[in-house]
Amino acid sequence: MDPVDLFIWFEDSALGTLIRESMWLFPAIQAIHLVGIAALGGAILAVDLRLLNAVLRHLPPAEVLRETRLWMAGSILLMVSTGIPLFLSQAVRYYFNTSFWIKIGGLIIVVLFTYLVRNPRIRVMGNTATTSAGLRSLALISISLWLVVAFAGRWVGFS
Amino acid sequence: MLALIEWLAQTPGSIALVESLYVYGIVESFHVVALGLFLGTLAVVDFRLLGWMFRQTPVSEITARFLPWTAAGFVIMVVTGLLLFYAIPIRTYQSIWFRTKVLLLVVAGINAWLLHRRMARDRPTWDKDPAPPLGVKIAAMLSIGTWIGVIIMGRMIAYNWFDCDRQPQSDFINWAAGCVVALSDAP
């Protein structure tokens, strides 16, 4: 089976068809997806700016992570649950869109990095007020990867 | 006002921006991505003011450290936003979405100003409280609500359902968007 057949099937799905044939649904979901950028940005930056010693210096990074964990998970859920319907409505177009694949690849990498590397390291190393160079570099990697996802995401609409 | 906007639209900078292959898209991308910095850091402050997060941290500690990042994000938003307007001035000026966005920006600005005035007055008395007084919470809620509205209106500017060049529109839309409808177009 040609992989594009799978994307044709996505696009023909009930949800994809419903959104594609509606004038308002795509823009409305897109607007919520955009609100999610603000929510997600706050959750990411609270932890990463803490690792960079820019904010909340009296709190250990592990504590900041605990405080923002649900916010982060909720924001990702908001992004994914709005992103998937948007994708379904135009799946074939996205299949041939390089920016889309950069975004999805970057997204998988940054989510794995966040939950398998950054957060576990913070829980182990981040229990004191001072942060090591190692922790600071985790913050820079996190911010850089998220920026790739965000810019590639915006570019999906242009290309 | 419309004459000024029309003049703006035929300046070389405006034409170069709207006709550019990549520059317009890059400016818009920064406008969108900076949302995460501007409203993301503002959300931390609002969540603290609502008593939802960092309840053991004094409010002054949160505002002193996060608001400079919010301000930096705001500068990026304003600079890129003005450029986006400059690229497509007439259509944007006559967009009901853009006009609603500006109204919401004014509401958000007044709300922020009142909140800061209040904080300057009596913050020391509740600075360390896990949850600030009701009036402060309401202002934080209003901040979140108006900014969500600004984002949604901003996104809708891209859609042309209510553009002046798509007549007939209802009288309300033509009035709200400031459309100049020629007599020959009138029903």
mmCIF file of C-alpha atoms in Angstrom:
data_model
loop_
_atom_site.group_PDB
_atom_site.id
_atom_site.type_symbol
_atom_site.label_atom_id
_atom_site.label_comp_id
_atom_site.label_asym_id
_atom_site.label_seq_id
_atom_site.Cartn_x
_atom_site.Cartn_y
_atom_site.Cartn_z
ATOM 1 C CA MET A 1 0.000 0.000 0.000
ATOM 2 C CA ASP A 2 1.255 3.441 -0.927
ATOM 3 C CA PRO A 3 1.571 5.587 2.237
ATOM 4 C CA VAL A 4 -0.393 8.350 0.506
ATOM 5 C CA ASP A 5 -3.420 6.005 0.519
ATOM 6 C CA LEU A 6 -3.384 6.187 4.290
ATOM 7 C CA PHE A 7 -3.515 9.974 4.116
ATOM 8 C CA ILE A 8 -6.371 9.826 1.601
ATOM 9 C CA TRP A 9 -8.159 7.619 4.100
ATOM 10 C CA PHE A 10 -7.466 10.178 6.891
ATOM 11 C CA GLU A 11 -8.874 12.943 4.729
ATOM 12 C CA ASP A 12 -11.963 10.895 3.893
ATOM 13 C CA SER A 13 -12.629 10.182 7.572
ATOM 14 C CA ALA A 14 -15.888 11.515 8.987
ATOM 15 C CA LEU A 15 -14.145 14.149 11.120
ATOM 16 C CA GLY A 16 -11.852 15.263 8.312
ATOM 17 C CA THR A 17 -14.773 15.592 5.896
ATOM 18 C CA LEU A 18 -16.907 17.452 8.431
ATOM 19 C CA ILE A 19 -14.186 20.070 9.012
ATOM 20 C CA ARG A 20 -13.264 20.402 5.336
ATOM 21 C CA GLU A 21 -16.852 21.004 4.283
ATOM 22 C CA SER A 22 -17.533 23.560 7.013
ATOM 23 C CA MET A 23 -16.654 27.206 6.540
ATOM 24 C CA TRP A 24 -16.145 27.911 10.257
ATOM 25 C CA LEU A 25 -14.757 24.758 11.819
ATOM 26 C CA PHE A 26 -11.210 24.928 10.456
ATOM 27 C CA PRO A 27 -10.679 28.598 11.434
ATOM 28 C CA ALA A 28 -12.301 28.043 14.849
ATOM 29 C CA ILE A 29 -10.135 25.016 15.680
ATOM 30 C CA GLN A 30 -7.097 26.848 14.323
ATOM 31 C CA ALA A 31 -7.783 29.777 16.664
ATOM 32 C CA ILE A 32 -7.917 27.437 19.672
ATOM 33 C CA HIS A 33 -4.697 25.788 18.442
ATOM 34 C CA LEU A 34 -3.152 29.267 18.483
ATOM 35 C CA VAL A 35 -4.358 29.960 22.033
ATOM 36 C CA GLY A 36 -2.560 26.707 22.862
ATOM 37 C CA ILE A 37 0.738 28.258 21.736
ATOM 38 C CA ALA A 38 0.441 30.807 24.537
ATOM 39 C CA ALA A 39 -0.504 28.149 27.088
ATOM 40 C CA LEU A 40 2.273 25.816 26.002
ATOM 41 C CA GLY A 41 4.818 28.648 25.793
ATOM 42 C CA GLY A 42 4.170 29.592 29.399
ATOM 43 C CA ALA A 43 4.547 26.037 30.684
ATOM 44 C CA ILE A 44 7.801 25.523 28.744
ATOM 45 C CA LEU A 45 9.331 28.885 29.618
ATOM 46 C CA ALA A 46 8.514 28.715 33.346
ATOM 47 C CA VAL A 47 10.770 25.649 33.611
ATOM 48 C CA ASP A 48 13.402 26.585 31.022
ATOM 49 C CA LEU A 49 13.814 30.173 32.248
ATOM 50 C CA ARG A 50 14.167 28.743 35.765
ATOM 51 C CA LEU A 51 16.931 26.421 34.562
ATOM 52 C CA LEU A 52 18.617 29.476 33.015
ATOM 53 C CA ASN A 53 18.353 31.241 36.415
ATOM 54 C CA ALA A 54 16.190 33.973 34.931
ATOM 55 C CA VAL A 55 13.099 33.456 37.118
ATOM 56 C CA LEU A 56 12.046 31.919 40.476
ATOM 57 C CA ARG A 57 15.628 31.571 41.642
ATOM 58 C CA HIS A 58 14.666 30.746 45.227
ATOM 59 C CA LEU A 59 12.705 27.669 44.074
ATOM 60 C CA PRO A 60 14.568 24.505 43.033
ATOM 61 C CA PRO A 61 13.907 23.607 39.356
ATOM 62 C CA ALA A 62 12.368 20.288 40.431
ATOM 63 C CA GLU A 63 9.767 22.267 42.387
ATOM 64 C CA VAL A 64 8.999 24.503 39.383
ATOM 65 C CA LEU A 65 8.580 21.369 37.272
ATOM 66 C CA ARG A 66 6.145 19.901 39.827
ATOM 67 C CA GLU A 67 4.085 23.120 39.865
ATOM 68 C CA THR A 68 3.816 23.326 36.061
ATOM 69 C CA ARG A 69 3.575 19.616 35.182
ATOM 70 C CA LEU A 70 -0.208 19.504 34.789
ATOM 71 C CA TRP A 71 -0.228 22.821 32.920
ATOM 72 C CA MET A 72 2.342 21.441 30.455
ATOM 73 C CA ALA A 73 0.456 18.166 29.962
ATOM 74 C CA GLY A 74 -2.840 20.043 29.538
ATOM 75 C CA SER A 75 -1.317 22.378 26.951
ATOM 76 C CA ILE A 76 0.104 19.482 24.933
ATOM 77 C CA LEU A 77 -3.290 17.791 25.094
ATOM 78 C CA LEU A 78 -4.949 20.994 23.827
ATOM 79 C CA MET A 79 -2.449 21.275 20.954
ATOM 80 C CA VAL A 80 -2.771 17.621 19.922
ATOM 81 C CA SER A 81 -6.551 17.468 20.239
ATOM 82 C CA THR A 82 -6.921 20.542 18.008
ATOM 83 C CA GLY A 83 -3.993 19.657 15.736
ATOM 84 C CA ILE A 84 -5.272 16.198 14.784
ATOM 85 C CA PRO A 85 -8.667 17.451 13.465
ATOM 86 C CA LEU A 86 -6.882 20.213 11.519
ATOM 87 C CA PHE A 87 -4.550 17.598 10.035
ATOM 88 C CA LEU A 88 -7.366 15.192 9.132
ATOM 89 C CA SER A 89 -9.225 17.843 7.131
ATOM 90 C CA GLN A 90 -6.293 18.331 4.724
ATOM 91 C CA ALA A 91 -4.184 15.205 5.255
ATOM 92 C CA VAL A 92 -3.165 14.725 1.610
ATOM 93 C CA ARG A 93 -1.969 18.313 1.271
ATOM 94 C CA TYR A 94 0.133 17.907 4.425
ATOM 95 C CA TYR A 95 1.567 14.626 3.180
ATOM 96 C CA PHE A 96 3.260 16.572 0.389
ATOM 97 C CA ASN A 97 4.254 19.473 2.673
ATOM 98 C CA THR A 98 7.905 19.500 3.841
ATOM 99 C CA SER A 99 7.196 21.934 6.698
ATOM 100 C CA PHE A 100 4.577 19.549 8.039
ATOM 101 C CA TRP A 101 7.073 16.694 8.276
ATOM 102 C CA ILE A 102 9.696 18.941 9.900
ATOM 103 C CA LYS A 103 7.065 19.991 12.431
ATOM 104 C CA ILE A 104 5.952 16.429 13.207
ATOM 105 C CA GLY A 105 9.543 15.149 13.377
ATOM 106 C CA GLY A 106 10.545 18.041 15.635
ATOM 107 C CA LEU A 107 7.479 17.503 17.791
ATOM 108 C CA ILE A 108 8.229 13.816 18.360
ATOM 109 C CA ILE A 109 11.858 14.624 19.186
ATOM 110 C CA VAL A 110 11.013 17.430 21.624
ATOM 111 C CA VAL A 111 8.280 15.475 23.423
ATOM 112 C CA LEU A 112 10.628 12.490 23.844
ATOM 113 C CA PHE A 113 13.414 14.839 24.930
ATOM 114 C CA THR A 114 11.162 16.588 27.452
ATOM 115 C CA TYR A 115 9.735 13.493 29.091
ATOM 116 C CA LEU A 116 12.698 11.105 28.773
ATOM 117 C CA VAL A 117 15.655 13.469 29.229
ATOM 118 C CA ARG A 118 14.842 16.975 30.470
ATOM 119 C CA ASN A 119 12.263 16.225 33.159
ATOM 120 C CA PRO A 120 14.001 13.145 34.613
ATOM 121 C CA ARG A 121 17.293 15.072 34.767
ATOM 122 C CA ILE A 122 15.554 17.967 36.534
ATOM 123 C CA ARG A 123 14.050 15.577 39.088
ATOM 124 C CA VAL A 124 17.479 14.109 39.832
ATOM 125 C CA MET A 125 19.741 17.159 39.492
ATOM 126 C CA GLY A 126 17.373 20.054 40.107
ATOM 127 C CA ASN A 127 16.741 19.885 43.840
ATOM 128 C CA THR A 128 19.005 22.765 44.820
ATOM 129 C CA ALA A 129 18.700 26.482 44.127
ATOM 130 C CA THR A 130 21.780 26.592 41.865
ATOM 131 C CA THR A 131 21.688 24.991 38.424
ATOM 132 C CA SER A 132 24.570 23.224 36.718
ATOM 133 C CA ALA A 133 25.771 23.943 33.193
ATOM 134 C CA GLY A 134 24.206 20.614 32.216
ATOM 135 C CA LEU A 135 20.758 21.718 33.319
ATOM 136 C CA ARG A 136 21.157 25.085 31.612
ATOM 137 C CA SER A 137 21.989 23.369 28.322
ATOM 138 C CA LEU A 138 18.826 21.239 28.660
ATOM 139 C CA ALA A 139 16.838 24.480 28.735
ATOM 140 C CA LEU A 140 18.523 25.809 25.600
ATOM 141 C CA ILE A 141 17.920 22.523 23.746
ATOM 142 C CA SER A 142 14.269 22.532 24.847
ATOM 143 C CA ILE A 143 13.631 26.126 23.736
ATOM 144 C CA SER A 144 15.437 25.577 20.408
ATOM 145 C CA LEU A 145 13.492 22.411 19.576
ATOM 146 C CA TRP A 146 10.147 24.027 20.432
ATOM 147 C CA LEU A 147 11.039 27.007 18.232
ATOM 148 C CA VAL A 148 11.671 24.638 15.309
ATOM 149 C CA VAL A 149 8.230 23.058 15.862
ATOM 150 C CA ALA A 150 6.514 26.460 16.136
ATOM 151 C CA PHE A 151 8.155 28.050 13.075
ATOM 152 C CA ALA A 152 7.741 24.926 10.934
ATOM 153 C CA GLY A 153 4.133 24.791 12.120
ATOM 154 C CA ARG A 154 3.439 28.331 10.960
ATOM 155 C CA TRP A 155 5.162 27.550 7.668
ATOM 156 C CA VAL A 156 2.856 24.587 7.014
ATOM 157 C CA GLY A 157 0.194 27.136 6.107
ATOM 158 C CA PHE A 158 2.442 29.032 3.696
ATOM 159 C CA SER A 159 3.845 26.147 1.687
ATOM 160 C CA MET B 1 -8.543 58.194 8.436
ATOM 161 C CA LEU B 2 -9.226 56.049 5.354
ATOM 162 C CA ALA B 3 -7.308 58.573 3.219
ATOM 163 C CA LEU B 4 -4.280 58.157 5.479
ATOM 164 C CA ILE B 5 -4.547 54.359 5.259
ATOM 165 C CA GLU B 6 -4.842 54.583 1.465
ATOM 166 C CA TRP B 7 -1.719 56.722 1.362
ATOM 167 C CA LEU B 8 0.059 54.168 3.576
ATOM 168 C CA ALA B 9 -0.915 51.359 1.180
ATOM 169 C CA GLN B 10 0.844 52.966 -1.779
ATOM 170 C CA THR B 11 4.148 53.728 -0.007
ATOM 171 C CA PRO B 12 7.022 51.652 -1.423
ATOM 172 C CA GLY B 13 7.645 49.855 1.896
ATOM 173 C CA SER B 14 4.077 48.594 2.095
ATOM 174 C CA ILE B 15 4.111 47.363 -1.494
ATOM 175 C CA ALA B 16 7.489 45.672 -1.048
ATOM 176 C CA LEU B 17 6.269 43.877 2.098
ATOM 177 C CA VAL B 18 3.031 42.549 0.667
ATOM 178 C CA GLU B 19 4.700 41.482 -2.584
ATOM 179 C CA SER B 20 7.680 39.858 -0.877
ATOM 180 C CA LEU B 21 8.050 36.115 -1.256
ATOM 181 C CA TYR B 22 9.313 35.365 2.250
ATOM 182 C CA VAL B 23 9.545 38.535 4.349
ATOM 183 C CA TYR B 24 5.819 38.803 5.047
ATOM 184 C CA GLY B 25 5.663 35.133 6.080
ATOM 185 C CA ILE B 26 8.727 35.477 8.298
ATOM 186 C CA VAL B 27 7.290 38.573 10.020
ATOM 187 C CA GLU B 28 3.987 36.753 10.562
ATOM 188 C CA SER B 29 5.786 33.685 11.917
ATOM 189 C CA PHE B 30 7.574 35.816 14.510
ATOM 190 C CA HIS B 31 4.234 37.442 15.381
ATOM 191 C CA VAL B 32 2.734 34.011 16.035
ATOM 192 C CA VAL B 33 5.691 32.353 17.761
ATOM 193 C CA ALA B 34 6.228 35.357 20.070
ATOM 194 C CA LEU B 35 2.739 34.619 21.423
ATOM 195 C CA GLY B 36 4.363 31.870 23.459
ATOM 196 C CA LEU B 37 6.791 34.342 25.032
ATOM 197 C CA PHE B 38 4.393 37.254 25.496
ATOM 198 C CA LEU B 39 1.208 35.548 26.639
ATOM 199 C CA GLY B 40 2.966 32.465 28.028
ATOM 200 C CA THR B 41 4.889 34.486 30.593
ATOM 201 C CA LEU B 42 1.836 36.689 31.231
ATOM 202 C CA ALA B 43 -0.153 33.511 31.934
ATOM 203 C CA VAL B 44 2.318 32.596 34.710
ATOM 204 C CA VAL B 45 1.628 35.974 36.338
ATOM 205 C CA ASP B 46 -2.156 35.688 35.890
ATOM 206 C CA PHE B 47 -2.200 32.117 37.221
ATOM 207 C CA ARG B 48 -0.280 33.281 40.298
ATOM 208 C CA LEU B 49 -2.719 36.171 40.790
ATOM 209 C CA LEU B 50 -5.558 33.644 40.628
ATOM 210 C CA GLY B 51 -3.843 31.539 43.287
ATOM 211 C CA TRP B 52 -3.568 28.574 40.932
ATOM 212 C CA MET B 53 0.205 28.270 40.837
ATOM 213 C CA PHE B 54 3.362 29.110 42.821
ATOM 214 C CA ARG B 55 1.128 29.871 45.798
ATOM 215 C CA GLN B 56 4.095 29.913 48.180
ATOM 216 C CA THR B 57 5.977 32.475 46.096
ATOM 217 C CA PRO B 58 5.268 36.186 46.776
ATOM 218 C CA VAL B 59 3.406 37.896 43.923
ATOM 219 C CA SER B 60 6.109 40.595 43.750
ATOM 220 C CA GLU B 61 8.748 37.900 43.109
ATOM 221 C CA ILE B 62 6.728 36.536 40.158
ATOM 222 C CA THR B 63 5.957 39.925 38.605
ATOM 223 C CA ALA B 64 9.510 41.250 38.999
ATOM 224 C CA ARG B 65 11.001 38.231 37.233
ATOM 225 C CA PHE B 66 8.413 37.331 34.621
ATOM 226 C CA LEU B 67 7.062 40.677 33.458
ATOM 227 C CA PRO B 68 10.349 41.783 31.802
ATOM 228 C CA TRP B 69 10.020 38.697 29.550
ATOM 229 C CA THR B 70 6.382 39.597 28.914
ATOM 230 C CA ALA B 71 7.467 43.118 27.976
ATOM 231 C CA ALA B 72 10.129 41.772 25.587
ATOM 232 C CA GLY B 73 7.476 39.579 23.970
ATOM 233 C CA PHE B 74 5.136 42.557 23.748
ATOM 234 C CA VAL B 75 7.762 44.589 21.892
ATOM 235 C CA ILE B 76 8.147 41.778 19.324
ATOM 236 C CA MET B 77 4.348 41.572 18.981
ATOM 237 C CA VAL B 78 3.954 45.311 18.431
ATOM 238 C CA VAL B 79 6.826 45.666 15.955
ATOM 239 C CA THR B 80 5.781 42.641 13.870
ATOM 240 C CA GLY B 81 2.099 43.543 14.237
ATOM 241 C CA LEU B 82 2.654 47.066 12.914
ATOM 242 C CA LEU B 83 4.613 45.629 9.971
ATOM 243 C CA LEU B 84 1.771 43.204 9.188
ATOM 244 C CA PHE B 85 -0.697 46.097 9.247
ATOM 245 C CA TYR B 86 1.642 48.201 7.107
ATOM 246 C CA ALA B 87 1.818 45.414 4.497
ATOM 247 C CA ILE B 88 -1.992 45.178 4.079
ATOM 248 C CA PRO B 89 -3.365 48.440 5.486
ATOM 249 C CA ILE B 90 -6.720 49.026 3.778
ATOM 250 C CA ARG B 91 -8.129 45.522 4.055
ATOM 251 C CA THR B 92 -6.950 45.214 7.667
ATOM 252 C CA TYR B 93 -8.342 48.621 8.637
ATOM 253 C CA GLN B 94 -11.709 47.595 7.160
ATOM 254 C CA SER B 95 -11.732 44.183 8.864
ATOM 255 C CA ILE B 96 -14.336 43.667 11.587
ATOM 256 C CA TRP B 97 -11.940 41.139 13.149
ATOM 257 C CA PHE B 98 -9.101 43.633 13.285
ATOM 258 C CA ARG B 99 -11.405 46.322 14.707
ATOM 259 C CA THR B 100 -12.665 43.944 17.403
ATOM 260 C CA LYS B 101 -9.073 42.964 18.144
ATOM 261 C CA VAL B 102 -8.096 46.607 18.669
ATOM 262 C CA LEU B 103 -11.100 47.116 20.995
ATOM 263 C CA LEU B 104 -10.059 44.063 23.023
ATOM 264 C CA LEU B 105 -6.463 45.338 23.125
ATOM 265 C CA VAL B 106 -7.751 48.605 24.604
ATOM 266 C CA VAL B 107 -9.782 46.671 27.208
ATOM 267 C CA ALA B 108 -6.746 44.515 28.049
ATOM 268 C CA GLY B 109 -4.592 47.640 28.334
ATOM 269 C CA ILE B 110 -7.008 49.462 30.660
ATOM 270 C CA ASN B 111 -7.400 46.305 32.757
ATOM 271 C CA ALA B 112 -3.604 45.954 33.073
ATOM 272 C CA TRP B 113 -3.278 49.627 33.990
ATOM 273 C CA LEU B 114 -5.970 49.401 36.690
ATOM 274 C CA LEU B 115 -4.447 46.196 38.058
ATOM 275 C CA HIS B 116 -0.986 47.725 38.294
ATOM 276 C CA ARG B 117 -2.432 50.809 39.979
ATOM 277 C CA ARG B 118 -4.123 48.568 42.500
ATOM 278 C CA MET B 119 -0.932 46.552 43.058
ATOM 279 C CA ALA B 120 1.043 49.734 43.628
ATOM 280 C CA ARG B 121 -1.507 50.697 46.270
ATOM 281 C CA ASP B 122 -1.970 47.637 48.479
ATOM 282 C CA ARG B 123 0.063 44.684 47.214
ATOM 283 C CA PRO B 124 2.326 44.521 50.319
ATOM 284 C CA THR B 125 -0.724 43.579 52.414
ATOM 285 C CA TRP B 126 -1.447 40.432 50.325
ATOM 286 C CA ASP B 127 1.864 39.835 48.532
ATOM 287 C CA LYS B 128 2.575 36.565 50.378
ATOM 288 C CA ASP B 129 -1.029 35.289 50.467
ATOM 289 C CA PRO B 130 -1.493 32.034 48.500
ATOM 290 C CA ALA B 131 -4.573 33.578 46.831
ATOM 291 C CA PRO B 132 -4.844 37.374 46.286
ATOM 292 C CA PRO B 133 -8.078 39.358 46.939
ATOM 293 C CA LEU B 134 -11.133 38.860 44.754
ATOM 294 C CA GLY B 135 -10.679 42.108 42.795
ATOM 295 C CA VAL B 136 -7.191 41.033 41.747
ATOM 296 C CA LYS B 137 -8.442 37.590 40.722
ATOM 297 C CA ILE B 138 -11.143 39.173 38.590
ATOM 298 C CA ALA B 139 -8.561 41.348 36.863
ATOM 299 C CA ALA B 140 -6.385 38.271 36.186
ATOM 300 C CA MET B 141 -9.397 36.427 34.731
ATOM 301 C CA LEU B 142 -10.270 39.419 32.580
ATOM 302 C CA SER B 143 -6.661 39.530 31.384
ATOM 303 C CA ILE B 144 -6.751 35.865 30.315
ATOM 304 C CA GLY B 145 -10.176 36.288 28.694
ATOM 305 C CA THR B 146 -9.341 39.416 26.708
ATOM 306 C CA TRP B 147 -6.029 38.026 25.477
ATOM 307 C CA ILE B 148 -7.691 34.809 24.301
ATOM 308 C CA GLY B 149 -10.151 37.055 22.460
ATOM 309 C CA VAL B 150 -7.273 39.010 20.912
ATOM 310 C CA ILE B 151 -5.666 35.784 19.647
ATOM 311 C CA ILE B 152 -8.917 34.517 18.136
ATOM 312 C CA MET B 153 -9.753 37.853 16.452
ATOM 313 C CA GLY B 154 -6.180 38.090 15.157
ATOM 314 C CA ARG B 155 -6.388 34.670 13.553
ATOM 315 C CA MET B 156 -9.720 35.526 11.913
ATOM 316 C CA ILE B 157 -8.292 38.583 10.130
ATOM 317 C CA ALA B 158 -6.928 36.113 7.565
ATOM 318 C CA TYR B 159 -10.454 35.093 6.510
ATOM 319 C CA ASN B 160 -12.342 37.227 4.009
ATOM 320 C CA TRP B 161 -15.980 36.372 4.763
ATOM 321 C CA PHE B 162 -16.806 39.932 5.778
ATOM 322 C CA ASP B 163 -14.421 41.850 3.516
ATOM 323 C CA CYS B 164 -15.741 45.082 1.993
ATOM 324 C CA ASP B 165 -15.046 43.852 -1.539
ATOM 325 C CA ARG B 166 -17.377 40.896 -1.006
ATOM 326 C CA GLN B 167 -20.762 42.587 -1.312
ATOM 327 C CA PRO B 168 -23.545 42.278 -0.515
ATOM 328 C CA GLN B 169 -22.816 42.366 3.222
ATOM 329 C CA SER B 170 -25.367 43.249 5.857
ATOM 330 C CA ASP B 171 -25.734 46.912 6.819
ATOM 331 C CA PHE B 172 -24.245 46.099 10.197
ATOM 332 C CA ILE B 173 -21.079 44.628 8.678
ATOM 333 C CA ASN B 174 -20.699 47.515 6.258
ATOM 334 C CA TRP B 175 -21.110 49.949 9.116
ATOM 335 C CA ALA B 176 -18.796 48.067 11.525
ATOM 336 C CA ALA B 177 -16.099 47.568 8.893
ATOM 337 C CA GLY B 178 -16.418 51.109 7.563
ATOM 338 C CA CYS B 179 -16.995 49.867 4.022
ATOM 339 C CA VAL B 180 -17.514 52.489 1.347
ATOM 340 C CA VAL B 181 -20.365 50.971 -0.640
ATOM 341 C CA ALA B 182 -20.997 52.632 -3.989
ATOM 342 C CA LEU B 183 -24.602 53.451 -4.867
ATOM 343 C CA SER B 184 -24.514 51.050 -7.797
ATOM 344 C CA ASP B 185 -23.690 48.196 -5.397
ATOM 345 C CA ALA B 186 -26.513 49.046 -3.037
ATOM 346 C CA PRO B 187 -29.520 46.760 -3.170
#
